[in-house]
Amino acid sequence: MELSNNVAFEIFSWLPAKSICKLKLTCESFSEFSKESTFKTKQAHNLFGRDDTCFFIQPEQTRQGFEKRVELHSLPKEQQSSGIPKNVLTFLSNSACVLASSNGLVLCHTINNNDKLELFVCNPITKSWSFIPTPESLQINYSNFANINLMLDCSRDSPDDFLVFLFENTMDYYFSPKTSYICKVYHGKEGVWKTMERRFFPGGRNMNFDMPVFHNGAVHIISDSGDYFGKSSPFYKPYIMSYNLEDGTSTMLELPREATKDCPAVWCNMGIFNWGKVTSYSNHRSICLVKLSKSAFTIWILKDYESASWKKVFKVRVKDLGLKEEKDVDVERVGFTVMNGGDLLVFSTENKIYSCRLDDERFKMVEEICKHNCGPNPRFISYSDTLRSCGINAQTMP
């Protein structure tokens, strides 16, 4: 039985990009229509909001810069159907830092010896990339890596567009008070930076820009938990600050009291992530808060946005997860992330990465994913392979 081109077009547009590339080698007719821009656009649209299959991991950012190492690992049972070409991963590891990923695109900046910073967006599967003009202020502050606060968002209605957000801190010292950030937005389809009229006001604390959550028309950023305010200060406890992407208003979102009762404390490790799924029928996304303290993970989800009402949904001590080696139990200050709308908690130990199921089907089931060489507290960036366009002036990667 032969499939019509229209039926084949629809079926294949739901496949991961790596599987499509394999099919192109065996089917000449499929190879032809897979090159069409309409097919690439539809495939990227179909996979938006679906589960990520891989994640990048790299050493923690320091004030001295980024170490040249980027690893990509697939989730269990996804090794055959997902991933990126080895030569592309080698290129990224040798010459770039991965900053963010969204719907198959990866935002990076170059790492070289001439102190010249270059930004680019690439699609590792199609081996295409597009350079982004580097704002002058970012070039000036390149020596202070703490000022590179960049984010990528591909949730726009147009599948050919993407947005890059830059929050510019003009202060010279990382630990100086942050009164406000200038927000600049790069539109991939137009190829220009635009400055928001209103600045982002983060409160008094340093913000963790490397784990933004886009939700409810705003980007949400969690503060650190350091002990450097008096109890009378409104910024004594850690918090989330949102920045509305339409009108530029900044709003504080309080964390659950249980999560902050032992804060401030430098050893308290917290992060925020997307929770819930996006489908063609509904959007049930929210925000989840993950706290790692005293070798125990606790997770809350935001039940009501307006009242900042949270609900605790998960708590487990790491030693109760049954990790294979005793030395893996001490996981203070390690990297972690929540993937696929709350299905998985992924975390690192000294040299291994594990996943813990959070869904009802296999709740608290732990699986070793791989070993890693990214040191303590590495950064996780989830990734899904699509055929999404890199925007205007896209070229073939070297």
Coordinates of C-alpha atoms in Angstrom, one line a residue:
M1 CA 0.0 0.0 0.0
E2 CA 1.5 3.3 -1.1
L3 CA 0.9 6.5 0.9
S4 CA 0.0 9.7 -0.9
N5 CA 2.4 12.6 -0.6
N6 CA -0.1 14.5 1.6
V7 CA -0.5 11.6 4.0
A8 CA 3.3 11.0 4.1
F9 CA 3.9 14.7 4.6
E10 CA 1.6 14.7 7.6
I11 CA 3.0 11.5 9.2
F12 CA 6.7 12.3 8.8
S13 CA 6.2 15.9 10.1
W14 CA 5.7 14.4 13.5
L15 CA 9.0 12.6 13.6
P16 CA 12.2 13.9 15.4
A17 CA 14.6 15.6 13.1
K18 CA 17.3 12.8 13.5
S19 CA 14.8 10.2 12.3
I20 CA 13.9 12.3 9.3
C21 CA 17.6 12.6 8.4
K22 CA 17.9 8.8 8.5
L23 CA 14.8 8.4 6.3
K24 CA 16.2 10.8 3.7
L25 CA 19.1 8.4 3.1
T26 CA 16.7 5.5 2.2
C27 CA 13.8 7.2 0.4
E28 CA 14.4 9.5 -2.5
S29 CA 10.8 10.8 -2.7
F30 CA 10.8 11.6 1.0
S31 CA 14.2 13.3 0.6
E32 CA 12.7 15.7 -1.9
F33 CA 9.7 17.0 0.1
S34 CA 11.7 17.0 3.4
K35 CA 13.8 19.9 1.9
E36 CA 10.7 22.1 1.5
S37 CA 10.4 25.0 3.9
T38 CA 6.7 24.2 4.5
F39 CA 7.7 20.7 5.7
K40 CA 10.4 22.1 8.0
T41 CA 8.0 24.7 9.4
K42 CA 5.3 22.1 10.0
Q43 CA 7.7 19.7 11.7
A44 CA 9.0 22.4 14.1
H45 CA 5.4 23.4 14.8
N46 CA 4.3 19.8 15.5
L47 CA 7.1 19.2 17.9
F48 CA 6.7 22.4 19.9
G49 CA 5.6 21.6 23.4
R50 CA 6.4 17.9 23.0
D51 CA 8.9 16.2 25.2
D52 CA 12.6 17.1 25.0
T53 CA 14.7 14.0 24.2
C54 CA 18.2 15.3 25.1
F55 CA 20.0 17.8 27.2
F56 CA 23.3 19.7 27.0
I57 CA 25.5 19.8 30.0
Q58 CA 28.5 22.0 30.6
P59 CA 30.7 23.3 33.5
E60 CA 29.4 26.0 35.8
Q61 CA 29.8 29.6 34.7
T62 CA 32.5 31.4 36.7
R63 CA 33.6 35.0 36.8
Q64 CA 36.7 33.9 34.8
G65 CA 34.5 32.6 32.0
F66 CA 33.4 29.3 30.5
E67 CA 35.4 26.2 30.2
K68 CA 35.5 24.7 26.7
R69 CA 33.4 21.6 27.2
V70 CA 29.9 20.8 26.0
E71 CA 28.3 17.4 26.4
L72 CA 25.0 16.2 24.9
H73 CA 23.2 13.2 26.4
S74 CA 19.9 11.5 25.5
L75 CA 17.3 10.5 27.9
P76 CA 16.8 6.8 28.5
K77 CA 15.3 5.0 25.4
E78 CA 15.9 8.1 23.2
Q79 CA 19.4 7.4 22.0
Q80 CA 18.4 6.0 18.6
S81 CA 15.8 8.6 17.7
S82 CA 17.4 11.8 18.9
G83 CA 20.7 13.6 19.1
I84 CA 23.0 15.7 16.9
P85 CA 25.9 14.9 14.6
K86 CA 29.2 14.3 16.4
N87 CA 31.1 16.9 14.3
V88 CA 28.6 19.6 15.3
L89 CA 28.9 18.7 19.0
T90 CA 32.7 18.7 18.6
F91 CA 32.6 22.2 17.1
L92 CA 30.4 23.5 19.8
S93 CA 32.5 22.0 22.6
N94 CA 35.7 23.4 21.1
S95 CA 34.6 26.9 20.3
A96 CA 31.3 27.9 21.9
C97 CA 29.2 28.1 25.1
V98 CA 25.6 26.9 24.9
L99 CA 23.4 29.5 26.6
A100 CA 19.9 28.3 25.8
S101 CA 17.7 26.1 23.6
S102 CA 14.2 26.2 22.4
N103 CA 12.3 24.1 19.8
G104 CA 15.4 22.8 18.1
L105 CA 17.4 26.1 18.1
V106 CA 20.5 26.6 20.3
L107 CA 21.7 30.0 21.4
C108 CA 25.5 30.2 21.8
H109 CA 28.4 32.6 22.1
T110 CA 31.9 32.0 20.8
I111 CA 34.8 31.3 23.1
N112 CA 38.1 32.4 21.6
N113 CA 41.4 34.0 22.5
N114 CA 41.0 37.4 21.0
D115 CA 38.4 38.7 23.5
K116 CA 35.8 39.2 20.7
L117 CA 32.4 37.9 21.7
E118 CA 30.1 36.7 18.9
L119 CA 26.5 35.5 19.3
F120 CA 24.8 33.0 17.1
V121 CA 21.8 30.8 16.9
C122 CA 22.2 27.3 15.3
N123 CA 20.2 24.3 14.4
P124 CA 22.6 21.3 15.0
I125 CA 20.5 18.9 13.0
T126 CA 20.4 21.0 9.8
K127 CA 23.9 22.2 10.5
S128 CA 22.9 25.8 9.9
W129 CA 23.6 28.9 11.9
S130 CA 22.9 32.6 11.9
F131 CA 25.0 35.2 13.6
I132 CA 23.4 37.8 15.8
P133 CA 24.8 41.4 16.0
T134 CA 26.5 41.8 19.4
P135 CA 25.3 44.9 21.2
E136 CA 28.1 47.3 21.9
S137 CA 27.5 47.2 25.7
L138 CA 27.9 43.5 25.7
Q139 CA 31.2 43.8 24.0
I140 CA 32.4 46.3 26.6
N141 CA 31.4 44.0 29.5
Y142 CA 32.6 40.8 27.8
S143 CA 35.4 40.5 30.5
N144 CA 32.7 40.1 33.1
F145 CA 30.8 36.9 32.2
A146 CA 28.3 37.6 34.9
N147 CA 26.8 40.3 32.6
I148 CA 25.9 37.9 29.8
N149 CA 22.3 37.4 30.6
L150 CA 20.8 36.0 27.4
M151 CA 17.6 33.9 26.8
L152 CA 16.0 32.3 23.8
D153 CA 12.3 31.9 23.1
C154 CA 10.7 30.1 20.2
S155 CA 7.1 30.1 21.4
R156 CA 6.1 32.8 18.9
D157 CA 3.1 32.2 16.7
S158 CA 5.3 32.4 13.6
P159 CA 7.5 29.2 13.4
D160 CA 10.0 31.2 11.3
D161 CA 10.7 33.6 14.1
F162 CA 12.6 33.5 17.4
L163 CA 13.4 36.0 20.1
V164 CA 16.6 36.6 22.0
F165 CA 16.4 38.5 25.3
L166 CA 19.4 40.4 26.7
F167 CA 19.2 41.8 30.2
E168 CA 22.1 44.4 30.5
N169 CA 23.6 45.2 33.8
T170 CA 25.8 48.2 33.4
M171 CA 27.3 48.0 36.9
D172 CA 31.0 47.2 36.9
Y173 CA 31.0 44.6 39.8
Y174 CA 28.9 41.5 40.0
F175 CA 28.2 41.8 43.7
S176 CA 27.2 45.5 43.6
P177 CA 23.5 46.3 44.0
K178 CA 21.4 45.8 40.9
T179 CA 18.9 48.7 40.6
S180 CA 17.7 47.8 37.1
Y181 CA 18.5 46.0 33.9
I182 CA 18.0 47.3 30.3
C183 CA 16.0 44.7 28.3
K184 CA 16.9 44.3 24.6
V185 CA 15.0 42.0 22.3
Y186 CA 16.4 40.5 19.1
H187 CA 13.8 39.5 16.5
G188 CA 15.1 36.7 14.4
K189 CA 12.8 37.4 11.5
E190 CA 13.6 41.1 11.3
G191 CA 17.3 40.7 12.3
V192 CA 17.3 43.7 14.6
W193 CA 17.6 44.5 18.3
K194 CA 14.9 46.6 20.0
T195 CA 15.0 48.1 23.4
M196 CA 12.1 47.8 25.8
E197 CA 10.8 51.1 27.1
R198 CA 10.7 50.0 30.7
R199 CA 13.6 48.4 32.6
F200 CA 13.6 45.2 34.6
F201 CA 13.7 45.9 38.3
P202 CA 15.0 42.8 40.1
G203 CA 14.7 44.0 43.7
G204 CA 17.9 43.9 45.8
R205 CA 19.1 40.4 45.2
N206 CA 21.3 38.9 42.5
M207 CA 19.2 37.0 39.9
N208 CA 19.8 33.6 38.4
F209 CA 19.3 34.4 34.7
D210 CA 20.4 31.0 33.5
M211 CA 17.1 29.4 34.5
P212 CA 14.3 31.6 33.1
V213 CA 10.7 30.5 32.8
F214 CA 8.5 32.0 30.1
H215 CA 4.9 31.8 31.4
N216 CA 1.8 33.9 31.4
G217 CA 3.2 36.5 29.0
A218 CA 6.3 37.2 31.2
V219 CA 9.7 35.9 31.9
H220 CA 10.3 34.7 35.5
I221 CA 13.7 34.7 37.2
I222 CA 14.5 33.4 40.7
S223 CA 16.9 35.2 43.0
D224 CA 19.8 33.8 44.9
S225 CA 19.6 32.8 48.6
G226 CA 22.6 34.5 50.0
D227 CA 22.7 36.0 53.4
Y228 CA 23.3 39.7 52.8
F229 CA 20.2 41.6 53.9
G230 CA 18.8 42.4 57.3
K231 CA 15.4 40.9 58.4
S232 CA 13.7 44.2 58.0
S233 CA 14.5 44.3 54.3
P234 CA 11.7 43.3 51.8
F235 CA 14.5 41.3 50.0
Y236 CA 15.6 39.3 53.1
K237 CA 14.1 36.1 51.7
P238 CA 14.7 34.8 48.1
Y239 CA 11.9 35.4 45.6
I240 CA 10.9 35.2 41.9
M241 CA 10.7 38.4 39.9
S242 CA 8.7 38.5 36.6
Y243 CA 9.1 40.9 33.7
N244 CA 6.1 41.4 31.5
L245 CA 7.1 41.1 27.9
E246 CA 4.3 43.4 26.6
D247 CA 4.4 46.4 29.0
G248 CA 7.7 45.9 30.8
T249 CA 6.3 45.8 34.4
S250 CA 8.3 44.0 37.1
T251 CA 6.4 42.0 39.7
M252 CA 7.6 40.1 42.7
L253 CA 6.3 36.6 43.2
E254 CA 6.7 35.2 46.7
L255 CA 8.0 31.6 47.2
P256 CA 6.2 29.2 49.6
R257 CA 7.0 29.8 53.2
E258 CA 8.1 26.2 53.7
A259 CA 10.7 26.7 51.0
T260 CA 12.2 29.8 52.5
K261 CA 12.0 29.1 56.2
D262 CA 15.7 28.2 56.5
C263 CA 16.7 31.0 54.1
P264 CA 18.8 33.1 53.6
A265 CA 21.6 30.5 53.3
V266 CA 24.3 30.1 50.7
W267 CA 24.0 26.3 50.8
C268 CA 20.3 26.5 49.8
N269 CA 20.0 25.6 46.1
M270 CA 16.8 26.5 44.4
G271 CA 15.6 26.7 40.8
I272 CA 12.4 27.2 38.8
F273 CA 11.3 25.4 35.7
N274 CA 8.2 24.9 33.4
W275 CA 5.6 22.5 34.7
G276 CA 2.8 21.0 32.7
K277 CA 2.3 20.3 29.0
V278 CA 1.3 22.3 25.9
T279 CA -0.9 20.5 23.4
S280 CA -2.9 21.5 20.4
Y281 CA -6.0 21.5 22.6
S282 CA -4.9 23.1 25.8
N283 CA -2.1 24.8 27.7
H284 CA -1.8 23.5 31.3
R285 CA 1.6 25.0 32.0
S286 CA 2.7 26.5 35.3
I287 CA 5.9 27.0 37.2
C288 CA 7.6 24.6 39.6
L289 CA 10.1 25.3 42.3
V290 CA 12.8 22.8 43.1
K291 CA 14.8 23.1 46.3
L292 CA 17.8 21.0 47.2
S293 CA 18.7 21.3 50.9
K294 CA 20.3 18.9 53.3
S295 CA 20.5 16.2 50.6
A296 CA 16.7 16.3 49.9
F297 CA 14.8 17.4 46.9
T298 CA 11.4 19.2 47.4
I299 CA 9.2 20.4 44.6
W300 CA 6.3 22.8 44.7
I301 CA 4.0 23.9 41.8
L302 CA 2.3 27.2 41.4
K303 CA -1.4 26.5 41.7
D304 CA -2.7 30.1 41.5
Y305 CA -0.7 32.8 39.7
E306 CA -2.5 35.9 41.1
S307 CA -2.3 34.9 44.7
A308 CA 1.1 33.1 44.5
S309 CA -0.5 30.0 46.0
W310 CA 1.9 26.9 45.9
K311 CA 1.4 23.2 46.4
K312 CA 4.1 20.7 47.5
V313 CA 4.0 17.7 45.2
F314 CA 7.3 15.9 45.9
K315 CA 9.9 15.4 48.6
V316 CA 12.6 12.7 48.8
R317 CA 16.0 12.3 50.4
V318 CA 18.6 11.4 47.9
K319 CA 19.9 8.5 50.1
D320 CA 16.5 6.9 49.7
L321 CA 16.6 6.9 45.9
G322 CA 18.9 3.8 45.9
L323 CA 21.8 5.2 44.0
K324 CA 24.4 2.6 43.2
E325 CA 27.5 4.2 44.8
E326 CA 27.6 5.6 48.3
K327 CA 29.7 8.6 47.2
D328 CA 26.9 9.6 44.9
V329 CA 24.6 10.4 47.9
D330 CA 26.2 13.7 48.8
V331 CA 24.7 16.0 46.1
E332 CA 24.8 19.4 47.8
R333 CA 25.4 22.2 45.2
V334 CA 24.9 19.9 42.2
G335 CA 23.2 20.7 38.9
F336 CA 19.6 19.7 38.4
T337 CA 16.6 20.4 36.1
V338 CA 13.0 19.4 35.5
M339 CA 12.3 18.1 32.0
N340 CA 9.2 17.4 30.0
G341 CA 6.6 19.4 31.9
G342 CA 7.3 17.7 35.2
D343 CA 7.8 14.1 34.1
L344 CA 11.5 13.9 35.1
L345 CA 13.8 15.4 37.7
V346 CA 17.3 15.1 36.2
F347 CA 20.3 15.7 38.5
S348 CA 24.1 15.3 38.6
T349 CA 26.4 13.9 41.2
E350 CA 30.2 14.0 41.2
N351 CA 30.5 12.2 37.8
K352 CA 27.1 10.7 37.0
I353 CA 23.7 11.9 35.9
Y354 CA 20.4 10.4 37.1
S355 CA 16.7 10.8 36.3
C356 CA 13.9 10.4 38.8
R357 CA 10.4 9.9 37.5
L358 CA 7.8 12.4 38.8
D359 CA 4.8 11.2 36.9
D360 CA 2.2 8.8 38.3
E361 CA 3.2 5.9 36.1
R362 CA 6.7 5.2 37.6
F363 CA 6.8 7.7 40.5
K364 CA 10.2 8.0 42.1
M365 CA 11.8 5.4 39.8
V366 CA 15.5 6.3 39.4
E367 CA 17.7 5.5 36.4
E368 CA 21.3 6.2 35.7
I369 CA 21.6 8.1 32.4
C370 CA 25.3 8.5 31.9
K371 CA 28.6 9.7 33.3
H372 CA 29.8 13.2 32.8
N373 CA 33.0 15.3 33.0
C374 CA 31.6 18.7 33.7
G375 CA 32.6 19.0 37.4
P376 CA 30.4 20.2 40.3
N377 CA 27.2 22.1 39.8
P378 CA 27.0 21.8 36.0
R379 CA 24.5 23.6 33.9
F380 CA 21.6 21.7 32.2
I381 CA 19.9 22.9 29.0
S382 CA 17.2 20.6 27.6
Y383 CA 17.0 20.1 23.8
S384 CA 14.7 18.7 21.2
D385 CA 15.8 18.1 17.6
T386 CA 13.6 19.9 15.0
L387 CA 14.1 21.3 11.5
R388 CA 13.3 24.9 12.7
S389 CA 14.8 27.7 10.6
C390 CA 17.6 29.9 12.1
G391 CA 16.1 33.0 10.6
I392 CA 17.5 35.4 8.0
N393 CA 21.1 35.0 6.7
A394 CA 21.3 31.4 7.8
Q395 CA 24.5 29.7 6.6
T396 CA 26.1 26.2 6.8
M397 CA 28.1 25.6 9.9
P398 CA 31.8 24.9 9.5

